mmCIF file of C-alpha atoms in Angstrom:
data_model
loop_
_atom_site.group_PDB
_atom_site.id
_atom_site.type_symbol
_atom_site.label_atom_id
_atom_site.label_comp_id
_atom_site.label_asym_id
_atom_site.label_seq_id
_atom_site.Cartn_x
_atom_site.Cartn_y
_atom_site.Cartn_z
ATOM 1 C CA UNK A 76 0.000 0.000 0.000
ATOM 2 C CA UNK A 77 2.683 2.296 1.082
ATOM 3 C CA UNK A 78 4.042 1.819 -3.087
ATOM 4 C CA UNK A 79 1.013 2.122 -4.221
ATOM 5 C CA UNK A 80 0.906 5.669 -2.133
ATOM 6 C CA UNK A 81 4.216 6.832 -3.594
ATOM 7 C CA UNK A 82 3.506 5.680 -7.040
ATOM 8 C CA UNK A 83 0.200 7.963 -7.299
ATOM 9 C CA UNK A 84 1.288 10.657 -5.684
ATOM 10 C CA UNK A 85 4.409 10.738 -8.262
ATOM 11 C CA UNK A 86 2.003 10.262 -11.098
ATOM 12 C CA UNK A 87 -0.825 12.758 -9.527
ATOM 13 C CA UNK A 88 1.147 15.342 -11.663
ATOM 14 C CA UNK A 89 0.282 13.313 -14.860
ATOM 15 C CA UNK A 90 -3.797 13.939 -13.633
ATOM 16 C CA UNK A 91 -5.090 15.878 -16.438
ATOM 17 C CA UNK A 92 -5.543 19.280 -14.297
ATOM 18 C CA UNK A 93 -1.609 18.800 -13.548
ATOM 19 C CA UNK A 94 -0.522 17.917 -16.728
ATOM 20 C CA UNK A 95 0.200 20.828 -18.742
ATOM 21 C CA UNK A 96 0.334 23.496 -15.608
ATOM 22 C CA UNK A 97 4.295 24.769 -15.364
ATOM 23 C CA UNK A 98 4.903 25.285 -11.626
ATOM 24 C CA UNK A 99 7.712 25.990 -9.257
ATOM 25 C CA UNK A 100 9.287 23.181 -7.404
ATOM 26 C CA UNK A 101 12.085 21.483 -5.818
ATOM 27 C CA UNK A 102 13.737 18.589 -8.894
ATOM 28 C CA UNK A 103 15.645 17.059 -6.374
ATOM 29 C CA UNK A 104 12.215 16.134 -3.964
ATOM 30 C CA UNK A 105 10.653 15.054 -7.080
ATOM 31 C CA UNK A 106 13.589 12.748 -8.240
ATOM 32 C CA UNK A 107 13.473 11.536 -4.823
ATOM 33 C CA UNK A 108 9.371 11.080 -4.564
ATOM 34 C CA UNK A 109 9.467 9.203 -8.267
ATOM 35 C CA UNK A 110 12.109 6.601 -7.280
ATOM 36 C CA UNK A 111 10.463 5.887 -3.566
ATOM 37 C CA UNK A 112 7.127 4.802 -5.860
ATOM 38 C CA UNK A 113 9.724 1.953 -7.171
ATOM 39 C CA UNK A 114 11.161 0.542 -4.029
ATOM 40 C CA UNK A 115 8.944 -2.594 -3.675
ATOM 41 C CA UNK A 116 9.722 -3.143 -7.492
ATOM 42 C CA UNK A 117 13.714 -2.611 -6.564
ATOM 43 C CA UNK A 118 13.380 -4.930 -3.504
ATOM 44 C CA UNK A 119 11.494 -7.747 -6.246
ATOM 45 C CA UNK A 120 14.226 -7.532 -8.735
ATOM 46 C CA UNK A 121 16.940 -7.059 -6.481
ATOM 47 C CA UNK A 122 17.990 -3.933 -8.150
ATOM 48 C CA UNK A 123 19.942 -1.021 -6.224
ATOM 49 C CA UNK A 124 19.067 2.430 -7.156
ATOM 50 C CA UNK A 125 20.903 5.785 -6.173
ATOM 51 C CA UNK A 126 20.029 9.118 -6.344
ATOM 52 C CA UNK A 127 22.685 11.378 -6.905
ATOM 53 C CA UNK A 128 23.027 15.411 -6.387
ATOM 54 C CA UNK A 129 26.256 16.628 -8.624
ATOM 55 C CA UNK A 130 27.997 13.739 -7.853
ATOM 56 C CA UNK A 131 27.042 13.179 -4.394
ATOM 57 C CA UNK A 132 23.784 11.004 -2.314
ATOM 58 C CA UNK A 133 20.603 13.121 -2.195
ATOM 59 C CA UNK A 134 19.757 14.361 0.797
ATOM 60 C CA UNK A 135 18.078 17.464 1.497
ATOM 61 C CA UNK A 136 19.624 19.402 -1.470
ATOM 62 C CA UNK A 137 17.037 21.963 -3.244
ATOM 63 C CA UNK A 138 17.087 22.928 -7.499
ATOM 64 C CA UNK A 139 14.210 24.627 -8.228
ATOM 65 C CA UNK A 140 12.684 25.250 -11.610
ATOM 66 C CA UNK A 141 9.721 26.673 -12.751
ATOM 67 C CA UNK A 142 8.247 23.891 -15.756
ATOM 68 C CA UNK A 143 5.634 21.405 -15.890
ATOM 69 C CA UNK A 144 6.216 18.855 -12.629
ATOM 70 C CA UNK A 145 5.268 15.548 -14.499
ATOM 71 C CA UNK A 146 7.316 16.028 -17.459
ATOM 72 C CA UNK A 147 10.096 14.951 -15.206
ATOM 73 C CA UNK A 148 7.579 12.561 -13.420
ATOM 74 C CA UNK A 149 6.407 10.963 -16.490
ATOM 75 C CA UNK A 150 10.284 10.819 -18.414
ATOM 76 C CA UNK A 151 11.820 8.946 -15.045
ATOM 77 C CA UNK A 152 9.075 6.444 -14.326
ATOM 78 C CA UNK A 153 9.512 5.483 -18.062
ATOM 79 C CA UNK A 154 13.524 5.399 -17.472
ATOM 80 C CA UNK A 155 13.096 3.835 -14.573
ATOM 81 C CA UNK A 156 10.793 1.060 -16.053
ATOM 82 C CA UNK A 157 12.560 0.107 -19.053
ATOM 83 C CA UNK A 158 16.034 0.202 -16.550
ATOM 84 C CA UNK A 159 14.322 -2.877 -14.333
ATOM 85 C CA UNK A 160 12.948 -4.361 -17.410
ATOM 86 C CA UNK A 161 16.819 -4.442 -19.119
ATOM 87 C CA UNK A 162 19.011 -5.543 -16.162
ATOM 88 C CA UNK A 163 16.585 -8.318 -15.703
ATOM 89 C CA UNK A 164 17.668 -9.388 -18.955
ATOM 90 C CA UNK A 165 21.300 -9.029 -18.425
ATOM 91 C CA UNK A 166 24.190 -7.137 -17.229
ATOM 92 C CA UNK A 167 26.759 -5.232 -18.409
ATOM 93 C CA UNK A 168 29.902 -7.873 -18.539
ATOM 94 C CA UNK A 169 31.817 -8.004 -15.450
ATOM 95 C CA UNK A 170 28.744 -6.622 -13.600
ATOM 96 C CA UNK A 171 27.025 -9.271 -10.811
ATOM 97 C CA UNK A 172 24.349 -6.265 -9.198
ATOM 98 C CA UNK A 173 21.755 -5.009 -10.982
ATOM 99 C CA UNK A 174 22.427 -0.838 -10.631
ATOM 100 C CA UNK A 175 20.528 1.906 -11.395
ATOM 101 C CA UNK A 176 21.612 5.934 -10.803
ATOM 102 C CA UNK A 177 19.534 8.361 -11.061
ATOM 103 C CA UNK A 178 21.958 11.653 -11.084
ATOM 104 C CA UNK A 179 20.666 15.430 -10.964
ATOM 105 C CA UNK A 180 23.471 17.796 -12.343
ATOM 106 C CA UNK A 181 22.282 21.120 -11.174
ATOM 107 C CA UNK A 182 25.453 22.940 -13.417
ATOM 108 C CA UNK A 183 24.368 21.722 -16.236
ATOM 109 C CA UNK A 184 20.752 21.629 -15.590
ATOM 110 C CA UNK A 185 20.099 18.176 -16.917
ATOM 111 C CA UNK A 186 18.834 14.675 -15.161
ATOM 112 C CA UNK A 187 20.878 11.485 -16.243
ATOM 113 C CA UNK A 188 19.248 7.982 -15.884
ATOM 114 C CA UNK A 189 21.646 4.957 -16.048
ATOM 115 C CA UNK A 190 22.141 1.265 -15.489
ATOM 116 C CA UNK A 191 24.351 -1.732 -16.032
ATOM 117 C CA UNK A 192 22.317 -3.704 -18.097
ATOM 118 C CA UNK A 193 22.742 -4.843 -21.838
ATOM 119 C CA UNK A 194 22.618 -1.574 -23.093
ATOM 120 C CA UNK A 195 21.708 -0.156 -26.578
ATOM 121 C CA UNK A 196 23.359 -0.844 -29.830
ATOM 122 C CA UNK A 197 24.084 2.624 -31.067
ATOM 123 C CA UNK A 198 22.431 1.783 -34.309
ATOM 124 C CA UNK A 199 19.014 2.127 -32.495
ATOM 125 C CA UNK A 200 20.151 5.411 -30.861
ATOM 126 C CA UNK A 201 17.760 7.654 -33.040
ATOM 127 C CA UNK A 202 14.758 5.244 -33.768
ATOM 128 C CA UNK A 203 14.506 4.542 -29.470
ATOM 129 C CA UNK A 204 12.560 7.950 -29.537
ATOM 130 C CA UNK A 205 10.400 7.560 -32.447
ATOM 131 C CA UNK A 206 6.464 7.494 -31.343
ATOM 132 C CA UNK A 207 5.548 3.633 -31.211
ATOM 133 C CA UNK A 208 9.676 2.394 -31.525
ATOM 134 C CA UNK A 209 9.951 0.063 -28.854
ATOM 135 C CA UNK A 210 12.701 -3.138 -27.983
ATOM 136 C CA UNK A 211 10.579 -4.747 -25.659
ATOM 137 C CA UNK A 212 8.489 -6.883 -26.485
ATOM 138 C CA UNK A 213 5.059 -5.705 -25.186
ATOM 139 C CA UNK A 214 6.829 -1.792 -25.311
ATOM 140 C CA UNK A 215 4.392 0.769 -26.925
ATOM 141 C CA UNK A 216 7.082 2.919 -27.858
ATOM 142 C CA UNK A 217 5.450 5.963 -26.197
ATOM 143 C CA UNK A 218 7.005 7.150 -23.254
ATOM 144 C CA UNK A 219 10.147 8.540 -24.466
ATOM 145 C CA UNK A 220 8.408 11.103 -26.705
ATOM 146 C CA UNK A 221 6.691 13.131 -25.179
ATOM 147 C CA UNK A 222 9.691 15.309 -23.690
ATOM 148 C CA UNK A 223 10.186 17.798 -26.676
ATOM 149 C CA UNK A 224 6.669 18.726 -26.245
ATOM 150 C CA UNK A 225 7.857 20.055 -23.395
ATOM 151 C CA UNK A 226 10.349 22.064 -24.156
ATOM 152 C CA UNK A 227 13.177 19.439 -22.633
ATOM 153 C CA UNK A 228 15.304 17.116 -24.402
ATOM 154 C CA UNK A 229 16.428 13.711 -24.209
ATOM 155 C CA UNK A 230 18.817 11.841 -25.554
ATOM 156 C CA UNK A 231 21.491 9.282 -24.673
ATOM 157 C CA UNK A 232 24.789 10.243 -23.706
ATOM 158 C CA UNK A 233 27.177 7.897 -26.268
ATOM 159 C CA UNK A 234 30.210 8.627 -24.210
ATOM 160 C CA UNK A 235 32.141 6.723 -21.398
ATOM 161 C CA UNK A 236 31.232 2.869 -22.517
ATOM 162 C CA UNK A 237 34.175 0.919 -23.718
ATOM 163 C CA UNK A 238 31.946 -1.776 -25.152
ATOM 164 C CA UNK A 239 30.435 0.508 -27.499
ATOM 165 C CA UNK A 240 26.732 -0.015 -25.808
ATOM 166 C CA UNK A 241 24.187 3.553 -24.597
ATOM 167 C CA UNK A 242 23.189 3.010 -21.148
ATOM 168 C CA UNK A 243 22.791 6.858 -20.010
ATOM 169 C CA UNK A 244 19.627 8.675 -20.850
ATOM 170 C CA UNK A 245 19.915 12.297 -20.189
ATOM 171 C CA UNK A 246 17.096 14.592 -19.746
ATOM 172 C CA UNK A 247 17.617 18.464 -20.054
ATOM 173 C CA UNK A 248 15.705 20.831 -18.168
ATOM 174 C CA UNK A 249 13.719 23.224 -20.343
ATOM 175 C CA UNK A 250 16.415 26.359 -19.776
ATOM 176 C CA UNK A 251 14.058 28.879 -20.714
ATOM 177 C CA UNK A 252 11.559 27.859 -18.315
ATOM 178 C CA UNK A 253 13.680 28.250 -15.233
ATOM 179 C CA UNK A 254 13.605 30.879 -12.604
#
């Protein structure tokens, strides 16, 4: 029940009167309230998840901006759903813990979402945001597109692997929309 709670309350931004309504709040207590809605599904894959501040654990850090709340909502719980889905299905070799991080680079104004898993072959690096692309097998393909409409972009960062495989997504922040 106490999921359950999280999980709505993260989505509750996604309502139709929330949707579309830009608003001033704290990126760093939503991060935080979006990944607490996935603990039970953590503790039922056995996957370890981190939320990161510039580098360091969240705590009580605060990086306001004014944009609509459950664009971020809606992008992470995506992230974070595909991220469980792929580790499941393997890990990154030499890995043994399924790993997620969930960083917050308040310099740079962007939100990066990565994990060990299989990764993506860079050849699907475009198509992955395409309306209705999707690698899973029961994937609608929807979830990554809806950022530009927003204002945001996100992409995946094809730096830093040495097998050649995309396993950051990073989100940036709308700049015009912040305070």
């Amino acid at each position: 029940i106490k999921a359950t709670s999280k999980r709505i309350s993260s989505v509750d931004v996604l309502s139709p009167s929330g949707r579309n309504r830009p608003e001033r709040f704290n990126v760093v207590a939503q991060l935080k309230t979006v990944v607490s809605g996935f603990e039970a599904r953590f503790q039922r894959h056995s996957v370890e998840c981190d939320v990161l501040v510039d580098g360091a654990p969240a705590s009580t850090q605060v990086f306001e901006v004014q944009l609509v709340r459950g664009l971020i909502a809606q992008v992470l719980e995506n992230l974070l759903t595909n991220s469980v889905y792929w580790v499941q299905q393997g890990l990154k070799r030499g890995e043994e813990l399924r790993h997620i991080v969930v960083e917050l680079d308040t310099h740079s104004s962007v939100v990066m979402v990565t994990d060990n898993g299989p990764g993506i072959d860079p050849s699907h690096g475009e198509s992955i945001f395409r309306p209705y692309f999707s690698m899973r097998k029961r994937g609608k393909g929807l979830g990554l597109y809806i950022v530009e409409y927003h204002g945001g972009k996100l992409y995946l960062d094809a730096s830093g692997e040495t097998d050649g495989r995309l396993r950051t997504f990073v989100l940036e922040l709308p700049r015009e929309a912040e305070a």
